[in-house]
Structures are given as structure tokens and as C-alpha cells.
mmCIF file of C-alpha atoms in Angstrom:
data_model
loop_
_atom_site.group_PDB
_atom_site.id
_atom_site.type_symbol
_atom_site.label_atom_id
_atom_site.label_comp_id
_atom_site.label_asym_id
_atom_site.label_seq_id
_atom_site.Cartn_x
_atom_site.Cartn_y
_atom_site.Cartn_z
ATOM 1 C CA UNK A 597 67.917 154.105 38.019
ATOM 2 C CA UNK A 598 64.774 154.508 40.119
ATOM 3 C CA UNK A 599 65.541 156.922 42.608
ATOM 4 C CA UNK A 600 65.285 159.674 39.819
ATOM 5 C CA UNK A 601 62.203 159.015 38.868
ATOM 6 C CA UNK A 602 59.491 161.910 39.243
ATOM 7 C CA UNK A 603 56.562 159.122 39.844
ATOM 8 C CA UNK A 604 58.336 157.953 42.467
ATOM 9 C CA UNK A 605 58.203 160.979 44.531
ATOM 10 C CA UNK A 606 54.340 161.443 43.971
ATOM 11 C CA UNK A 607 52.580 161.664 47.300
ATOM 12 C CA UNK A 608 49.773 159.530 45.488
ATOM 13 C CA UNK A 609 52.464 156.634 45.088
ATOM 14 C CA UNK A 610 52.102 153.861 47.125
ATOM 15 C CA UNK A 611 55.691 153.069 47.059
ATOM 16 C CA UNK A 612 56.610 156.027 48.380
ATOM 17 C CA UNK A 613 54.423 155.796 51.554
ATOM 18 C CA UNK A 614 55.813 151.937 52.064
ATOM 19 C CA UNK A 615 59.258 153.320 52.169
ATOM 20 C CA UNK A 616 58.616 156.299 54.209
ATOM 21 C CA UNK A 617 56.604 153.603 56.459
ATOM 22 C CA UNK A 618 59.700 151.384 56.290
ATOM 23 C CA UNK A 619 62.195 154.274 57.535
ATOM 24 C CA UNK A 620 59.698 155.590 60.282
ATOM 25 C CA UNK A 621 59.626 151.787 61.951
ATOM 26 C CA UNK A 622 63.411 151.837 61.499
ATOM 27 C CA UNK A 623 63.713 155.211 63.333
ATOM 28 C CA UNK A 624 61.258 154.155 65.800
ATOM 29 C CA UNK A 625 62.943 151.014 66.365
ATOM 30 C CA UNK A 626 66.183 152.662 66.225
ATOM 31 C CA UNK A 627 64.893 155.655 69.342
ATOM 32 C CA UNK A 628 63.011 152.589 71.325
ATOM 33 C CA UNK A 629 66.727 150.823 71.685
ATOM 34 C CA UNK A 630 65.083 147.798 70.129
ATOM 35 C CA UNK A 631 69.066 147.087 68.887
ATOM 36 C CA UNK A 632 70.458 147.319 72.526
ATOM 37 C CA UNK A 633 67.474 145.085 73.985
ATOM 38 C CA UNK A 634 68.256 142.665 71.093
ATOM 39 C CA UNK A 635 71.911 142.730 71.258
ATOM 40 C CA UNK A 636 71.515 142.465 75.238
ATOM 41 C CA UNK A 637 69.006 139.530 74.801
ATOM 42 C CA UNK A 638 71.719 137.678 72.558
ATOM 43 C CA UNK A 639 74.482 138.821 75.061
ATOM 44 C CA UNK A 640 72.423 137.033 77.771
ATOM 45 C CA UNK A 641 71.954 134.163 75.771
ATOM 46 C CA UNK A 642 75.436 133.899 75.245
ATOM 47 C CA UNK A 643 76.184 134.093 78.643
ATOM 48 C CA UNK A 644 74.154 131.231 79.371
ATOM 49 C CA UNK A 645 75.401 129.076 76.895
ATOM 50 C CA UNK A 646 78.857 130.426 77.819
ATOM 51 C CA UNK A 647 77.969 129.383 81.402
ATOM 52 C CA UNK A 648 76.666 126.307 80.600
ATOM 53 C CA UNK A 649 79.597 125.130 78.349
ATOM 54 C CA UNK A 650 82.104 126.230 81.193
ATOM 55 C CA UNK A 651 79.638 123.854 83.662
ATOM 56 C CA UNK A 652 79.934 121.230 81.079
ATOM 57 C CA UNK A 653 83.823 121.746 80.962
ATOM 58 C CA UNK A 654 84.155 121.851 84.794
ATOM 59 C CA UNK A 655 82.161 118.851 85.148
ATOM 60 C CA UNK A 656 84.252 117.271 82.447
ATOM 61 C CA UNK A 657 87.483 118.317 84.435
ATOM 62 C CA UNK A 658 85.988 117.098 87.320
ATOM 63 C CA UNK A 659 84.919 113.575 85.639
ATOM 64 C CA UNK A 660 88.316 112.855 84.124
ATOM 65 C CA UNK A 661 90.353 113.604 87.509
ATOM 66 C CA UNK A 662 87.404 111.330 89.401
ATOM 67 C CA UNK A 663 88.388 108.596 86.641
ATOM 68 C CA UNK A 664 91.942 109.353 87.205
ATOM 69 C CA UNK A 665 91.697 109.018 91.211
ATOM 70 C CA UNK A 666 89.862 105.803 90.500
ATOM 71 C CA UNK A 667 92.482 104.377 88.121
ATOM 72 C CA UNK A 668 94.846 105.412 90.414
ATOM 73 C CA UNK A 669 93.408 103.387 93.530
ATOM 74 C CA UNK A 670 92.521 100.704 91.181
ATOM 75 C CA UNK A 671 96.452 99.926 90.609
ATOM 76 C CA UNK A 672 97.347 100.822 94.084
ATOM 77 C CA UNK A 673 94.625 98.201 95.400
ATOM 78 C CA UNK A 674 95.990 96.076 92.936
ATOM 79 C CA UNK A 675 99.608 96.738 94.049
ATOM 80 C CA UNK A 676 98.389 95.697 97.627
ATOM 81 C CA UNK A 677 96.693 92.723 96.615
ATOM 82 C CA UNK A 678 99.725 91.544 94.790
ATOM 83 C CA UNK A 679 101.865 92.091 97.727
ATOM 84 C CA UNK A 680 99.083 90.349 99.862
ATOM 85 C CA UNK A 681 99.500 87.463 97.560
ATOM 86 C CA UNK A 682 103.175 87.708 97.630
ATOM 87 C CA UNK A 683 103.072 87.787 101.460
ATOM 88 C CA UNK A 684 100.541 84.978 101.624
ATOM 89 C CA UNK A 685 102.920 82.715 99.787
ATOM 90 C CA UNK A 686 105.819 83.448 101.530
ATOM 91 C CA UNK A 687 104.202 83.017 105.050
ATOM 92 C CA UNK A 688 102.857 79.777 103.391
ATOM 93 C CA UNK A 689 106.163 78.532 102.136
ATOM 94 C CA UNK A 690 107.723 79.376 105.817
ATOM 95 C CA UNK A 691 104.816 77.640 107.519
ATOM 96 C CA UNK A 692 106.015 74.750 105.240
ATOM 97 C CA UNK A 693 109.462 74.636 105.572
ATOM 98 C CA UNK A 694 108.846 75.051 109.728
ATOM 99 C CA UNK A 695 106.265 72.177 109.689
ATOM 100 C CA UNK A 696 109.147 69.782 107.333
ATOM 101 C CA UNK A 697 111.622 71.093 110.392
ATOM 102 C CA UNK A 698 108.996 70.263 112.937
ATOM 103 C CA UNK A 699 108.358 66.766 111.376
ATOM 104 C CA UNK A 700 111.619 65.803 110.868
ATOM 105 C CA UNK A 701 112.358 66.680 114.709
ATOM 106 C CA UNK A 702 109.293 64.254 115.144
ATOM 107 C CA UNK A 703 110.256 61.776 113.804
ATOM 108 C CA UNK A 704 113.910 61.992 114.689
ATOM 109 C CA UNK A 705 112.721 62.219 118.728
ATOM 110 C CA UNK A 706 110.193 59.100 117.934
ATOM 111 C CA UNK A 707 113.352 57.128 115.945
ATOM 112 C CA UNK A 708 115.496 58.102 119.049
ATOM 113 C CA UNK A 709 112.886 56.744 121.438
ATOM 114 C CA UNK A 710 112.300 53.677 119.612
ATOM 115 C CA UNK A 711 116.164 52.843 119.471
ATOM 116 C CA UNK A 712 116.188 53.272 123.290
ATOM 117 C CA UNK A 713 113.237 51.117 123.994
ATOM 118 C CA UNK A 714 114.875 48.519 121.280
ATOM 119 C CA UNK A 715 118.049 48.783 123.668
ATOM 120 C CA UNK A 716 116.538 48.426 126.466
ATOM 121 C CA UNK A 717 114.978 45.616 125.127
ATOM 122 C CA UNK A 718 117.915 43.872 123.867
ATOM 123 C CA UNK A 719 119.627 44.483 127.129
ATOM 124 C CA UNK A 720 116.696 43.212 128.977
ATOM 125 C CA UNK A 721 116.559 40.221 126.936
ATOM 126 C CA UNK A 722 120.336 39.666 126.957
ATOM 127 C CA UNK A 723 119.930 39.863 130.724
ATOM 128 C CA UNK A 724 117.475 37.569 130.992
ATOM 129 C CA UNK A 725 119.127 35.072 128.416
ATOM 130 C CA UNK A 726 122.274 35.197 130.745
ATOM 131 C CA UNK A 727 120.478 34.718 133.478
ATOM 132 C CA UNK A 728 118.626 32.030 132.048
ATOM 133 C CA UNK A 729 122.048 30.302 130.774
ATOM 134 C CA UNK A 730 123.564 31.141 134.476
ATOM 135 C CA UNK A 731 120.291 29.374 135.973
ATOM 136 C CA UNK A 732 120.801 26.343 133.413
ATOM 137 C CA UNK A 733 124.183 25.681 134.091
ATOM 138 C CA UNK A 734 124.395 26.262 137.811
ATOM 139 C CA UNK A 735 121.437 23.260 137.453
ATOM 140 C CA UNK A 736 123.233 21.289 135.229
ATOM 141 C CA UNK A 737 126.320 21.476 137.204
ATOM 142 C CA UNK A 738 124.570 21.249 140.283
ATOM 143 C CA UNK A 739 123.192 17.531 138.456
ATOM 144 C CA UNK A 740 126.366 16.862 137.333
ATOM 145 C CA UNK A 741 127.988 17.257 140.795
ATOM 146 C CA UNK A 742 125.089 15.147 142.535
ATOM 147 C CA UNK A 743 125.526 12.444 139.931
ATOM 148 C CA UNK A 744 129.016 12.327 140.425
ATOM 149 C CA UNK A 745 128.888 13.011 144.269
ATOM 150 C CA UNK A 746 126.713 10.458 144.612
ATOM 151 C CA UNK A 747 129.359 8.140 143.143
ATOM 152 C CA UNK A 748 132.723 9.904 144.507
ATOM 153 C CA UNK A 749 133.393 12.030 146.874
ATOM 154 C CA UNK A 750 135.610 14.652 145.119
ATOM 155 C CA UNK A 751 136.667 15.177 141.870
ATOM 156 C CA UNK A 752 139.826 17.937 141.096
ATOM 157 C CA UNK A 753 138.484 18.544 137.488
ATOM 158 C CA UNK A 754 135.012 19.468 138.549
ATOM 159 C CA UNK A 755 136.326 21.757 141.389
ATOM 160 C CA UNK A 756 138.501 23.346 138.855
ATOM 161 C CA UNK A 757 135.324 23.755 136.481
ATOM 162 C CA UNK A 758 132.850 25.037 139.217
ATOM 163 C CA UNK A 759 135.790 27.570 140.420
ATOM 164 C CA UNK A 760 136.102 28.966 136.966
ATOM 165 C CA UNK A 761 132.139 29.557 136.650
ATOM 166 C CA UNK A 762 131.974 31.603 138.846
ATOM 167 C CA UNK A 763 133.755 34.510 137.087
ATOM 168 C CA UNK A 764 132.187 34.048 133.590
ATOM 169 C CA UNK A 765 128.726 34.285 135.025
ATOM 170 C CA UNK A 766 129.141 37.723 136.791
#
């Protein structure tokens, strides 16, 4: 125990003066308010750090909110794109069906037109054949009659045949 050493309290002792100077320094520092200044500076530094942490947390929250919003917009855009694709496919199918129906109708109209033209051509050909046959029969009958009449004046069989020929030609 050095505190009770009489040599320690001797005014010539340098250690005593160092101790007194140290105690005086601490008293002056305490009276001058250095601990308050240091505490205030530390508090200000802590407040600044806390403000920066709060700002970083706010920025992070904003970034997360923005990311969530972007993801939601992306999902909505993908859903809208899928819906547009589905609508386009439906329109394409509808247009394909309409085209098929229109094509079938056009083919049916062309077929009917062709059938009518064929029927008209057949009727015209048949009429021409009948007319040609009637003309040929009339000429043949005329020749036969001319040849027979040159030899005879009347032939009852020929008169009956000519009478039957008229209604058949019409």
C-alpha cells in the first residue's frame, strides 16, 4: 500500500506533482464542460449516423415498393399480352372460319352457275339436234315424196306418215 507511504506525500516527490497535475487537469476538463462537448459531439455523430440509417431504410423501402410495383406491372403486361394473343388467335380462327364459309359459298355459286350454263347448253344442243333432225326428216320426206309423187299422184301410207310427223316434231 503505497498510499500511506510518507515519501509519497513529500513535496519534492515528482510523482506527487504528476498526480496533482492529473487531478487538476481532470477538474479543469470537468469544469470546462468537455464531457458535455464530447457527449454532444458523440450524440450529434450518433444522430447523423441514425439519420443516415433511417434514410437508407427509407430508400430501401422505396426501392422494394418500386420493385414490387414493377413486378406487378410486368405481371399485368404479361397478362395483357397473353390476353391479346388469345384474342388474336380467336380472331384468326374466326376469320379462317368466315373465309371457309365464303369460299364454300363462292364455290357453290360457281357450281350452280356452271350447272345452269351446262343445262342451257344441253337444252340449246337438244333444240338444235331436234331442229336439225326435223329439218333432215322434212328434207328426206320431201325427197321421198317428190320421188314417189313423180311416179304416183297419191299414196295413202305416205299421207298418214306425214300427218303423224307434224305433231312429233313439235
